[in-house]
Amino acid sequence: MKYILIILIVALLGVGIFAYNYEFAEENFDQKVIGICVLTFSFIWMPLFIYHRYKNKKKEDFILSNENMKEMNEFSRKK
């Protein structure tokens, strides 16, 4: 999954940069290509990245509960 994400982001950046710098024969074709790259990044790459990063995490670690508040207060007092 990690390598798929790396290959996909490099491809999206490469195509986007190429479309930005290259003059196409069809008018506004470069804007269409850049738009497709942005949409692919937003709706395909970003959800895959978020899933990859947080698939083995516990939800409780990200929820602010009374226990977590007490731990944070104790940690800040130790410093």
PDB file of C-alpha atoms in Angstrom:
ATOM      1  CA  MET A   1       0.000   0.000   0.000  1.00  0.00           C
ATOM      2  CA  LYS A   2       2.861   2.340   0.852  1.00  0.00           C
ATOM      3  CA  TYR A   3       4.449   1.951  -2.565  1.00  0.00           C
ATOM      4  CA  ILE A   4       1.131   2.365  -4.357  1.00  0.00           C
ATOM      5  CA  LEU A   5       0.624   5.681  -2.566  1.00  0.00           C
ATOM      6  CA  ILE A   6       4.138   6.851  -3.447  1.00  0.00           C
ATOM      7  CA  ILE A   7       3.774   5.874  -7.109  1.00  0.00           C
ATOM      8  CA  LEU A   8       0.343   7.517  -7.331  1.00  0.00           C
ATOM      9  CA  ILE A   9       1.474  10.830  -5.797  1.00  0.00           C
ATOM     10  CA  VAL A  10       4.558  10.976  -8.036  1.00  0.00           C
ATOM     11  CA  ALA A  11       2.402  10.258 -11.088  1.00  0.00           C
ATOM     12  CA  LEU A  12      -0.169  12.891 -10.124  1.00  0.00           C
ATOM     13  CA  LEU A  13       2.489  15.520  -9.517  1.00  0.00           C
ATOM     14  CA  GLY A  14       4.302  14.606 -12.720  1.00  0.00           C
ATOM     15  CA  VAL A  15       1.188  14.797 -14.887  1.00  0.00           C
ATOM     16  CA  GLY A  16       0.074  18.020 -13.206  1.00  0.00           C
ATOM     17  CA  ILE A  17       3.441  19.712 -13.695  1.00  0.00           C
ATOM     18  CA  PHE A  18       3.641  18.457 -17.291  1.00  0.00           C
ATOM     19  CA  ALA A  19       0.139  19.771 -18.071  1.00  0.00           C
ATOM     20  CA  TYR A  20       0.966  23.119 -16.486  1.00  0.00           C
ATOM     21  CA  ASN A  21       4.139  23.605 -18.552  1.00  0.00           C
ATOM     22  CA  TYR A  22       3.164  22.016 -21.895  1.00  0.00           C
ATOM     23  CA  GLU A  23       1.131  23.755 -24.608  1.00  0.00           C
ATOM     24  CA  PHE A  24      -1.617  21.436 -25.877  1.00  0.00           C
ATOM     25  CA  ALA A  25      -3.261  21.844 -29.283  1.00  0.00           C
ATOM     26  CA  GLU A  26      -6.755  21.722 -27.814  1.00  0.00           C
ATOM     27  CA  GLU A  27      -7.803  24.801 -25.898  1.00  0.00           C
ATOM     28  CA  ASN A  28      -8.218  24.378 -22.111  1.00  0.00           C
ATOM     29  CA  PHE A  29      -7.033  20.751 -22.249  1.00  0.00           C
ATOM     30  CA  ASP A  30      -4.270  21.537 -19.749  1.00  0.00           C
ATOM     31  CA  GLN A  31      -6.841  22.891 -17.289  1.00  0.00           C
ATOM     32  CA  LYS A  32      -8.879  19.710 -17.666  1.00  0.00           C
ATOM     33  CA  VAL A  33      -5.830  17.541 -16.981  1.00  0.00           C
ATOM     34  CA  ILE A  34      -4.859  19.589 -13.926  1.00  0.00           C
ATOM     35  CA  GLY A  35      -8.465  19.417 -12.679  1.00  0.00           C
ATOM     36  CA  ILE A  36      -8.514  15.636 -13.069  1.00  0.00           C
ATOM     37  CA  CYS A  37      -5.222  15.440 -11.134  1.00  0.00           C
ATOM     38  CA  VAL A  38      -6.661  17.537  -8.315  1.00  0.00           C
ATOM     39  CA  LEU A  39      -9.841  15.442  -8.174  1.00  0.00           C
ATOM     40  CA  THR A  40      -7.829  12.210  -8.212  1.00  0.00           C
ATOM     41  CA  PHE A  41      -5.678  13.532  -5.390  1.00  0.00           C
ATOM     42  CA  SER A  42      -8.713  14.606  -3.365  1.00  0.00           C
ATOM     43  CA  PHE A  43     -11.009  11.627  -3.839  1.00  0.00           C
ATOM     44  CA  ILE A  44      -8.621   8.706  -4.378  1.00  0.00           C
ATOM     45  CA  TRP A  45      -5.161   9.417  -2.973  1.00  0.00           C
ATOM     46  CA  MET A  46      -6.157  11.229   0.219  1.00  0.00           C
ATOM     47  CA  PRO A  47      -8.684   8.604   1.449  1.00  0.00           C
ATOM     48  CA  LEU A  48      -6.176   5.823   0.682  1.00  0.00           C
ATOM     49  CA  PHE A  49      -3.510   7.718   2.600  1.00  0.00           C
ATOM     50  CA  ILE A  50      -5.766   8.297   5.605  1.00  0.00           C
ATOM     51  CA  TYR A  51      -6.818   4.643   5.632  1.00  0.00           C
ATOM     52  CA  HIS A  52      -3.194   3.497   5.391  1.00  0.00           C
ATOM     53  CA  ARG A  53      -2.044   5.726   8.252  1.00  0.00           C
ATOM     54  CA  TYR A  54      -4.858   4.974  10.702  1.00  0.00           C
ATOM     55  CA  LYS A  55      -5.908   1.380   9.943  1.00  0.00           C
ATOM     56  CA  ASN A  56      -4.247  -0.119  13.067  1.00  0.00           C
ATOM     57  CA  LYS A  57      -5.049   2.678  15.494  1.00  0.00           C
ATOM     58  CA  LYS A  58      -7.621   2.716  18.275  1.00  0.00           C
ATOM     59  CA  LYS A  59     -10.387   5.300  18.107  1.00  0.00           C
ATOM     60  CA  GLU A  60     -10.118   5.822  21.852  1.00  0.00           C
ATOM     61  CA  ASP A  61      -6.655   7.335  21.409  1.00  0.00           C
ATOM     62  CA  PHE A  62      -8.158  10.208  19.402  1.00  0.00           C
ATOM     63  CA  ILE A  63     -11.239  10.885  21.542  1.00  0.00           C
ATOM     64  CA  LEU A  64     -10.930  13.513  24.248  1.00  0.00           C
ATOM     65  CA  SER A  65     -12.325  11.901  27.399  1.00  0.00           C
ATOM     66  CA  ASN A  66     -11.964  12.693  31.088  1.00  0.00           C
ATOM     67  CA  GLU A  67      -9.196  10.108  31.438  1.00  0.00           C
ATOM     68  CA  ASN A  68      -7.253  11.624  28.547  1.00  0.00           C
ATOM     69  CA  MET A  69      -7.716  15.099  30.008  1.00  0.00           C
ATOM     70  CA  LYS A  70      -6.278  13.914  33.335  1.00  0.00           C
ATOM     71  CA  GLU A  71      -3.305  12.310  31.566  1.00  0.00           C
ATOM     72  CA  MET A  72      -2.623  15.509  29.623  1.00  0.00           C
ATOM     73  CA  ASN A  73      -2.819  17.615  32.802  1.00  0.00           C
ATOM     74  CA  GLU A  74      -0.446  15.288  34.617  1.00  0.00           C
ATOM     75  CA  PHE A  75       1.957  15.310  31.687  1.00  0.00           C
ATOM     76  CA  SER A  76       1.954  19.132  31.510  1.00  0.00           C
ATOM     77  CA  ARG A  77       2.553  19.413  35.269  1.00  0.00           C
ATOM     78  CA  LYS A  78       5.588  17.124  35.058  1.00  0.00           C
ATOM     79  CA  LYS A  79       7.241  19.456  32.597  1.00  0.00           C
TER      80      LYS A  79
END
